[in-house]
Amino acid sequence: MAIRVPGIMHAKQILRQSNLFVNKASSTSSVGVPKGYVAVYVGESERKRFVVPISFLSQPLFQELLSKAEEEYGYNYPTGGLTIPCREDIFIDLTSRLNGL
């Protein structure tokens, strides 16, 4: 019997519907992303690409960012990959905290 956590299921739904996990040989969003990681684009006007562990997807702080991305873009990301609408310095601070968990 599997236990389902609503936050994780929501994160999986967002990723499944984004272009990051579409199996396309020519997809640039998955180039250079090791197994167990996901590429995200961060920034308000100019976006920078970050590669983060998929374990972040289960963290409440990261799930808040995913919810903001869903509100802002729905499932149509302007960069073709998962785009998170927050300042780069805030994202770096958040991921630094998550790395320490």
PDB file of N, CA, C and O in Angstrom, residues 6 10 12-13 15 30-32 35 39 47 53 60 65 69-70 78 80 82 86 94 97 101:
ATOM      1  N   PRO A   6       0.022  14.821  -0.899  1.00  0.00           N
ATOM      2  CA  PRO A   6      -0.538  15.734  -1.900  1.00  0.00           C
ATOM      3  C   PRO A   6       0.474  16.698  -2.496  1.00  0.00           C
ATOM      4  O   PRO A   6       0.465  16.952  -3.691  1.00  0.00           O
ATOM      5  N   HIS A  10       1.417  16.984  -6.459  1.00  0.00           N
ATOM      6  CA  HIS A  10       1.245  18.237  -7.191  1.00  0.00           C
ATOM      7  C   HIS A  10       2.535  18.588  -7.944  1.00  0.00           C
ATOM      8  O   HIS A  10       2.500  18.978  -9.104  1.00  0.00           O
ATOM      9  N   LYS A  12       4.854  16.505  -8.953  1.00  0.00           N
ATOM     10  CA  LYS A  12       5.008  15.565 -10.062  1.00  0.00           C
ATOM     11  C   LYS A  12       4.111  15.943 -11.228  1.00  0.00           C
ATOM     12  O   LYS A  12       4.502  15.828 -12.385  1.00  0.00           O
ATOM     13  N   GLN A  13       2.896  16.404 -10.926  1.00  0.00           N
ATOM     14  CA  GLN A  13       1.974  16.805 -11.985  1.00  0.00           C
ATOM     15  C   GLN A  13       2.538  17.985 -12.763  1.00  0.00           C
ATOM     16  O   GLN A  13       2.500  18.005 -13.991  1.00  0.00           O
ATOM     17  N   LEU A  15       5.689  18.831 -13.128  1.00  0.00           N
ATOM     18  CA  LEU A  15       6.827  18.401 -13.929  1.00  0.00           C
ATOM     19  C   LEU A  15       6.407  17.534 -15.097  1.00  0.00           C
ATOM     20  O   LEU A  15       6.965  17.629 -16.186  1.00  0.00           O
ATOM     21  N   SER A  30      16.920  19.199 -21.370  1.00  0.00           N
ATOM     22  CA  SER A  30      17.462  18.076 -20.618  1.00  0.00           C
ATOM     23  C   SER A  30      18.949  17.857 -20.873  1.00  0.00           C
ATOM     24  O   SER A  30      19.542  16.962 -20.303  1.00  0.00           O
ATOM     25  N   VAL A  31      19.557  18.671 -21.705  1.00  0.00           N
ATOM     26  CA  VAL A  31      20.967  18.533 -22.019  1.00  0.00           C
ATOM     27  C   VAL A  31      21.782  18.898 -20.775  1.00  0.00           C
ATOM     28  O   VAL A  31      21.597  19.927 -20.167  1.00  0.00           O
ATOM     29  N   GLY A  32      22.669  18.003 -20.395  1.00  0.00           N
ATOM     30  CA  GLY A  32      23.543  18.278 -19.264  1.00  0.00           C
ATOM     31  C   GLY A  32      22.890  18.128 -17.906  1.00  0.00           C
ATOM     32  O   GLY A  32      23.414  18.622 -16.930  1.00  0.00           O
ATOM     33  N   LYS A  35      21.055  12.248 -14.015  1.00  0.00           N
ATOM     34  CA  LYS A  35      19.938  11.498 -13.461  1.00  0.00           C
ATOM     35  C   LYS A  35      19.751  11.904 -11.998  1.00  0.00           C
ATOM     36  O   LYS A  35      20.717  12.034 -11.242  1.00  0.00           O
ATOM     37  N   ALA A  39      16.378  20.541 -14.348  1.00  0.00           N
ATOM     38  CA  ALA A  39      16.790  21.896 -14.709  1.00  0.00           C
ATOM     39  C   ALA A  39      15.611  22.835 -14.518  1.00  0.00           C
ATOM     40  O   ALA A  39      14.479  22.506 -14.883  1.00  0.00           O
ATOM     41  N   ARG A  47      16.506  35.151 -17.334  1.00  0.00           N
ATOM     42  CA  ARG A  47      16.452  33.871 -16.631  1.00  0.00           C
ATOM     43  C   ARG A  47      17.777  33.120 -16.715  1.00  0.00           C
ATOM     44  O   ARG A  47      18.413  33.093 -17.757  1.00  0.00           O
ATOM     45  N   PRO A  53      18.593  19.009  -7.326  1.00  0.00           N
ATOM     46  CA  PRO A  53      18.196  17.611  -7.071  1.00  0.00           C
ATOM     47  C   PRO A  53      16.677  17.469  -7.043  1.00  0.00           C
ATOM     48  O   PRO A  53      15.966  18.354  -6.561  1.00  0.00           O
ATOM     49  N   PRO A  60       8.594  21.695   1.265  1.00  0.00           N
ATOM     50  CA  PRO A  60       7.535  22.711   1.246  1.00  0.00           C
ATOM     51  C   PRO A  60       7.961  24.060   0.655  1.00  0.00           C
ATOM     52  O   PRO A  60       7.191  24.681  -0.078  1.00  0.00           O
ATOM     53  N   LEU A  65       7.419  27.627  -4.492  1.00  0.00           N
ATOM     54  CA  LEU A  65       7.908  28.193  -5.752  1.00  0.00           C
ATOM     55  C   LEU A  65       7.209  27.557  -6.949  1.00  0.00           C
ATOM     56  O   LEU A  65       6.872  28.246  -7.914  1.00  0.00           O
ATOM     57  N   ALA A  69       4.983  29.350  -9.828  1.00  0.00           N
ATOM     58  CA  ALA A  69       5.229  29.137 -11.255  1.00  0.00           C
ATOM     59  C   ALA A  69       3.943  28.736 -11.963  1.00  0.00           C
ATOM     60  O   ALA A  69       3.649  29.200 -13.064  1.00  0.00           O
ATOM     61  N   GLU A  70       3.155  27.881 -11.314  1.00  0.00           N
ATOM     62  CA  GLU A  70       1.885  27.451 -11.905  1.00  0.00           C
ATOM     63  C   GLU A  70       0.925  28.633 -12.035  1.00  0.00           C
ATOM     64  O   GLU A  70       0.260  28.792 -13.061  1.00  0.00           O
ATOM     65  N   PRO A  78       7.695  29.909 -20.753  1.00  0.00           N
ATOM     66  CA  PRO A  78       8.269  30.693 -21.846  1.00  0.00           C
ATOM     67  C   PRO A  78       9.623  30.180 -22.328  1.00  0.00           C
ATOM     68  O   PRO A  78       9.972  30.369 -23.479  1.00  0.00           O
ATOM     69  N   GLY A  80      10.504  26.990 -22.359  1.00  0.00           N
ATOM     70  CA  GLY A  80      10.399  25.604 -22.788  1.00  0.00           C
ATOM     71  C   GLY A  80      10.697  24.634 -21.663  1.00  0.00           C
ATOM     72  O   GLY A  80      10.518  23.444 -21.790  1.00  0.00           O
ATOM     73  N   LEU A  82      10.890  24.274 -17.031  1.00  0.00           N
ATOM     74  CA  LEU A  82      10.260  24.734 -15.805  1.00  0.00           C
ATOM     75  C   LEU A  82      10.853  26.083 -15.413  1.00  0.00           C
ATOM     76  O   LEU A  82      12.046  26.195 -15.164  1.00  0.00           O
ATOM     77  N   CYS A  86      11.057  34.060  -9.591  1.00  0.00           N
ATOM     78  CA  CYS A  86      11.554  34.719  -8.385  1.00  0.00           C
ATOM     79  C   CYS A  86      12.949  35.244  -8.684  1.00  0.00           C
ATOM     80  O   CYS A  86      13.564  34.868  -9.680  1.00  0.00           O
ATOM     81  N   LEU A  94      17.355  29.989  -0.995  1.00  0.00           N
ATOM     82  CA  LEU A  94      16.447  28.884  -0.694  1.00  0.00           C
ATOM     83  C   LEU A  94      17.117  27.538  -0.947  1.00  0.00           C
ATOM     84  O   LEU A  94      17.051  26.635  -0.111  1.00  0.00           O
ATOM     85  N   ARG A  97      19.590  26.647   1.716  1.00  0.00           N
ATOM     86  CA  ARG A  97      18.937  26.128   2.920  1.00  0.00           C
ATOM     87  C   ARG A  97      18.534  24.677   2.727  1.00  0.00           C
ATOM     88  O   ARG A  97      18.668  23.860   3.628  1.00  0.00           O
ATOM     89  N   LEU A 101      19.601  20.604   4.662  1.00  0.00           N
ATOM     90  CA  LEU A 101      18.668  19.730   5.384  1.00  0.00           C
ATOM     91  C   LEU A 101      19.116  18.304   5.411  1.00  0.00           C
ATOM     92  O   LEU A 101      19.713  17.745   4.617  1.00  0.00           O
TER      93      LEU A 101
END
